[in-house]
Each structure stands twice: as C-alpha cells, then as structure tokens.
Amino acid sequence: MYVPGWSLPSIIGLFFLIGLVTSSQVLSYPLIAELNPIYLTSTAVSIDSVCIMISGFVVPPLFGWLMEHASTHAMNAGMIVYSASDFNLAMLIMPVAFIFGLIITFFMRETYCRSQA
C-alpha cells in the first residue's frame, strides 16, 4: 500500500491476497453458530452482522477526520486540497485494522466441528 512503483503483476497479486483474506469474513457465521448455544445462535449472528455494518458508519468519518487533522492540507480557491501524505495518513486505518484482526484471531476458540444439531 505504501510502496511506490508497483508493477502490474505485484498489484494483481496484492488484490488476489486482499480478496483471499477478506473472503474469510464469511467464516465468522459458522464459527458463531458453533460457539453459541442453539437458542442464542440467531441473536449472535445478528450481532455479528450489525458489527460488520457499523464499520461502514465508523470508518468513513474516521478517514475524513484523519485527513482533516493532517497538517499538510491547503486551501485553494476556497476548497481544501489534500496532499498524498494526508491520504497516506488516513489509509493507516487499513493496516491497523488488519493487525487488530490478526490479534483477535488468537483469542478465538477452536470448535473442532462440534455440531449442536
């Protein structure tokens, strides 16, 4: 993300990895179903869905706040003009979220395919 001059094969590989890693979000639903009692499964899955959707309301304002509070933007004809460093600062949300997600995975319990049915 922060390396200039990426070649086309590198970018294709990066987008493949992004798709591969983010597709694992779907695995949260069976994990939640296996970790909770059968009478709480639908509630737990609903809470997961709400948490996923809330990120759409939290991340864009946080991105804007980070860009606005960067010190390198300037005014030009009454409009704020942001520099590349402003965008780079705001894009730090992504690696921080990836690292946070990686840390959280170490606290998940293994279910060993216990079926409640």
PDB file of C-alpha atoms in Angstrom:
ATOM      1  CA  MET A   1       0.000   0.000   0.000  1.00  0.00           C
ATOM      2  CA  TYR A   2       2.842   2.392   0.742  1.00  0.00           C
ATOM      3  CA  VAL A   3       5.395   1.156  -1.781  1.00  0.00           C
ATOM      4  CA  PRO A   4       5.679   3.392  -4.850  1.00  0.00           C
ATOM      5  CA  GLY A   5       6.162   1.990  -8.329  1.00  0.00           C
ATOM      6  CA  TRP A   6       4.390  -1.374  -8.008  1.00  0.00           C
ATOM      7  CA  SER A   7       4.431  -3.471 -11.162  1.00  0.00           C
ATOM      8  CA  LEU A   8       1.194  -4.822 -12.641  1.00  0.00           C
ATOM      9  CA  PRO A   9       1.866  -8.430 -11.512  1.00  0.00           C
ATOM     10  CA  SER A  10       2.556  -7.172  -7.980  1.00  0.00           C
ATOM     11  CA  ILE A  11      -0.717  -5.253  -7.903  1.00  0.00           C
ATOM     12  CA  ILE A  12      -2.614  -8.274  -9.263  1.00  0.00           C
ATOM     13  CA  GLY A  13      -1.040 -10.450  -6.571  1.00  0.00           C
ATOM     14  CA  LEU A  14      -1.869  -7.904  -3.889  1.00  0.00           C
ATOM     15  CA  PHE A  15      -5.526  -7.716  -4.943  1.00  0.00           C
ATOM     16  CA  PHE A  16      -5.694 -11.514  -5.045  1.00  0.00           C
ATOM     17  CA  LEU A  17      -4.397 -11.644  -1.467  1.00  0.00           C
ATOM     18  CA  ILE A  18      -6.856  -8.949  -0.366  1.00  0.00           C
ATOM     19  CA  GLY A  19      -9.728 -10.988  -1.832  1.00  0.00           C
ATOM     20  CA  LEU A  20      -8.447 -14.198  -0.284  1.00  0.00           C
ATOM     21  CA  VAL A  21      -8.031 -12.682   3.174  1.00  0.00           C
ATOM     22  CA  THR A  22     -11.273 -10.708   3.239  1.00  0.00           C
ATOM     23  CA  SER A  23     -13.313 -13.671   1.995  1.00  0.00           C
ATOM     24  CA  SER A  24     -12.695 -15.297   5.369  1.00  0.00           C
ATOM     25  CA  GLN A  25     -15.303 -12.921   6.840  1.00  0.00           C
ATOM     26  CA  VAL A  26     -17.904 -15.463   5.761  1.00  0.00           C
ATOM     27  CA  LEU A  27     -16.355 -17.992   8.166  1.00  0.00           C
ATOM     28  CA  SER A  28     -17.495 -15.917  11.140  1.00  0.00           C
ATOM     29  CA  TYR A  29     -21.094 -17.124  10.732  1.00  0.00           C
ATOM     30  CA  PRO A  30     -20.473 -20.877  11.181  1.00  0.00           C
ATOM     31  CA  LEU A  31     -17.950 -20.111  13.920  1.00  0.00           C
ATOM     32  CA  ILE A  32     -20.568 -18.111  15.805  1.00  0.00           C
ATOM     33  CA  ALA A  33     -23.136 -20.858  15.265  1.00  0.00           C
ATOM     34  CA  GLU A  34     -20.801 -23.470  16.735  1.00  0.00           C
ATOM     35  CA  LEU A  35     -19.628 -21.388  19.697  1.00  0.00           C
ATOM     36  CA  ASN A  36     -23.071 -20.416  20.979  1.00  0.00           C
ATOM     37  CA  PRO A  37     -25.957 -22.478  22.317  1.00  0.00           C
ATOM     38  CA  ILE A  38     -28.602 -23.261  19.712  1.00  0.00           C
ATOM     39  CA  TYR A  39     -31.132 -20.899  21.309  1.00  0.00           C
ATOM     40  CA  LEU A  40     -28.705 -17.947  21.017  1.00  0.00           C
ATOM     41  CA  THR A  41     -27.326 -18.626  17.539  1.00  0.00           C
ATOM     42  CA  SER A  42     -29.619 -16.274  15.633  1.00  0.00           C
ATOM     43  CA  THR A  43     -29.042 -13.477  18.139  1.00  0.00           C
ATOM     44  CA  ALA A  44     -25.259 -13.941  17.984  1.00  0.00           C
ATOM     45  CA  VAL A  45     -25.243 -13.981  14.176  1.00  0.00           C
ATOM     46  CA  SER A  46     -27.395 -10.826  14.163  1.00  0.00           C
ATOM     47  CA  ILE A  47     -24.939  -9.066  16.467  1.00  0.00           C
ATOM     48  CA  ASP A  48     -22.094 -10.067  14.132  1.00  0.00           C
ATOM     49  CA  SER A  49     -23.985  -8.650  11.143  1.00  0.00           C
ATOM     50  CA  VAL A  50     -24.664  -5.401  12.987  1.00  0.00           C
ATOM     51  CA  CYS A  51     -20.992  -5.070  13.959  1.00  0.00           C
ATOM     52  CA  ILE A  52     -19.961  -5.591  10.333  1.00  0.00           C
ATOM     53  CA  MET A  53     -22.433  -2.956   9.132  1.00  0.00           C
ATOM     54  CA  ILE A  54     -21.446  -0.459  11.852  1.00  0.00           C
ATOM     55  CA  SER A  55     -17.928  -0.397  10.450  1.00  0.00           C
ATOM     56  CA  GLY A  56     -19.423   1.283   7.368  1.00  0.00           C
ATOM     57  CA  PHE A  57     -20.604   4.122   9.588  1.00  0.00           C
ATOM     58  CA  VAL A  58     -17.403   4.422  11.627  1.00  0.00           C
ATOM     59  CA  VAL A  59     -14.570   4.094   9.109  1.00  0.00           C
ATOM     60  CA  PRO A  60     -15.525   6.819   6.566  1.00  0.00           C
ATOM     61  CA  PRO A  61     -15.896   9.582   9.206  1.00  0.00           C
ATOM     62  CA  LEU A  62     -12.664   8.421  10.854  1.00  0.00           C
ATOM     63  CA  PHE A  63     -10.926   8.551   7.465  1.00  0.00           C
ATOM     64  CA  GLY A  64     -12.209  12.114   6.938  1.00  0.00           C
ATOM     65  CA  TRP A  65     -11.229  13.156  10.461  1.00  0.00           C
ATOM     66  CA  LEU A  66      -7.682  11.858   9.958  1.00  0.00           C
ATOM     67  CA  MET A  67      -7.364  13.694   6.647  1.00  0.00           C
ATOM     68  CA  GLU A  68      -8.764  16.894   8.099  1.00  0.00           C
ATOM     69  CA  HIS A  69      -6.406  16.845  11.068  1.00  0.00           C
ATOM     70  CA  ALA A  70      -3.304  16.176   8.981  1.00  0.00           C
ATOM     71  CA  SER A  71      -1.133  19.240   8.905  1.00  0.00           C
ATOM     72  CA  THR A  72      -0.295  19.359   5.194  1.00  0.00           C
ATOM     73  CA  HIS A  73      -3.598  20.253   3.513  1.00  0.00           C
ATOM     74  CA  ALA A  74      -4.048  23.701   1.994  1.00  0.00           C
ATOM     75  CA  MET A  75      -6.822  25.983   0.798  1.00  0.00           C
ATOM     76  CA  ASN A  76      -7.045  26.741  -2.912  1.00  0.00           C
ATOM     77  CA  ALA A  77      -9.886  28.931  -4.222  1.00  0.00           C
ATOM     78  CA  GLY A  78     -11.949  28.223  -1.131  1.00  0.00           C
ATOM     79  CA  MET A  79     -11.531  24.452  -1.374  1.00  0.00           C
ATOM     80  CA  ILE A  80      -9.392  22.210   0.773  1.00  0.00           C
ATOM     81  CA  VAL A  81      -6.706  20.469  -1.243  1.00  0.00           C
ATOM     82  CA  TYR A  82      -5.271  17.358   0.365  1.00  0.00           C
ATOM     83  CA  SER A  83      -1.796  16.077  -0.319  1.00  0.00           C
ATOM     84  CA  ALA A  84      -0.730  12.494  -0.858  1.00  0.00           C
ATOM     85  CA  SER A  85       0.643  12.407   2.693  1.00  0.00           C
ATOM     86  CA  ASP A  86      -2.845  13.256   4.008  1.00  0.00           C
ATOM     87  CA  PHE A  87      -4.264  10.256   2.174  1.00  0.00           C
ATOM     88  CA  ASN A  88      -1.386   8.062   3.367  1.00  0.00           C
ATOM     89  CA  LEU A  89      -2.083   9.053   6.962  1.00  0.00           C
ATOM     90  CA  ALA A  90      -5.784   8.274   6.631  1.00  0.00           C
ATOM     91  CA  MET A  91      -5.074   4.962   4.896  1.00  0.00           C
ATOM     92  CA  LEU A  92      -3.237   3.812   8.015  1.00  0.00           C
ATOM     93  CA  ILE A  93      -6.691   2.662   9.132  1.00  0.00           C
ATOM     94  CA  MET A  94      -6.261  -0.429   6.949  1.00  0.00           C
ATOM     95  CA  PRO A  95      -3.012  -1.873   8.352  1.00  0.00           C
ATOM     96  CA  VAL A  96      -4.142  -1.031  11.894  1.00  0.00           C
ATOM     97  CA  ALA A  97      -7.412  -2.913  11.273  1.00  0.00           C
ATOM     98  CA  PHE A  98      -5.524  -5.862   9.750  1.00  0.00           C
ATOM     99  CA  ILE A  99      -3.198  -6.089  12.751  1.00  0.00           C
ATOM    100  CA  PHE A 100      -6.126  -5.751  15.173  1.00  0.00           C
ATOM    101  CA  GLY A 101      -7.963  -8.543  13.340  1.00  0.00           C
ATOM    102  CA  LEU A 102      -4.889 -10.762  13.421  1.00  0.00           C
ATOM    103  CA  ILE A 103      -4.511 -10.261  17.166  1.00  0.00           C
ATOM    104  CA  ILE A 104      -8.194 -11.017  17.752  1.00  0.00           C
ATOM    105  CA  THR A 105      -7.890 -14.360  15.899  1.00  0.00           C
ATOM    106  CA  PHE A 106      -5.512 -15.645  18.561  1.00  0.00           C
ATOM    107  CA  PHE A 107      -8.290 -15.317  21.143  1.00  0.00           C
ATOM    108  CA  MET A 108     -10.865 -17.365  19.195  1.00  0.00           C
ATOM    109  CA  ARG A 109     -11.694 -20.842  20.447  1.00  0.00           C
ATOM    110  CA  GLU A 110     -11.396 -23.871  18.196  1.00  0.00           C
ATOM    111  CA  THR A 111     -14.700 -25.723  17.911  1.00  0.00           C
ATOM    112  CA  TYR A 112     -13.423 -28.961  16.365  1.00  0.00           C
ATOM    113  CA  CYS A 113     -16.663 -29.092  14.330  1.00  0.00           C
ATOM    114  CA  ARG A 114     -18.945 -29.676  17.280  1.00  0.00           C
ATOM    115  CA  SER A 115     -22.433 -29.892  15.886  1.00  0.00           C
ATOM    116  CA  GLN A 116     -25.410 -28.919  18.001  1.00  0.00           C
ATOM    117  CA  ALA A 117     -27.947 -30.445  15.650  1.00  0.00           C
TER     118      ALA A 117
END
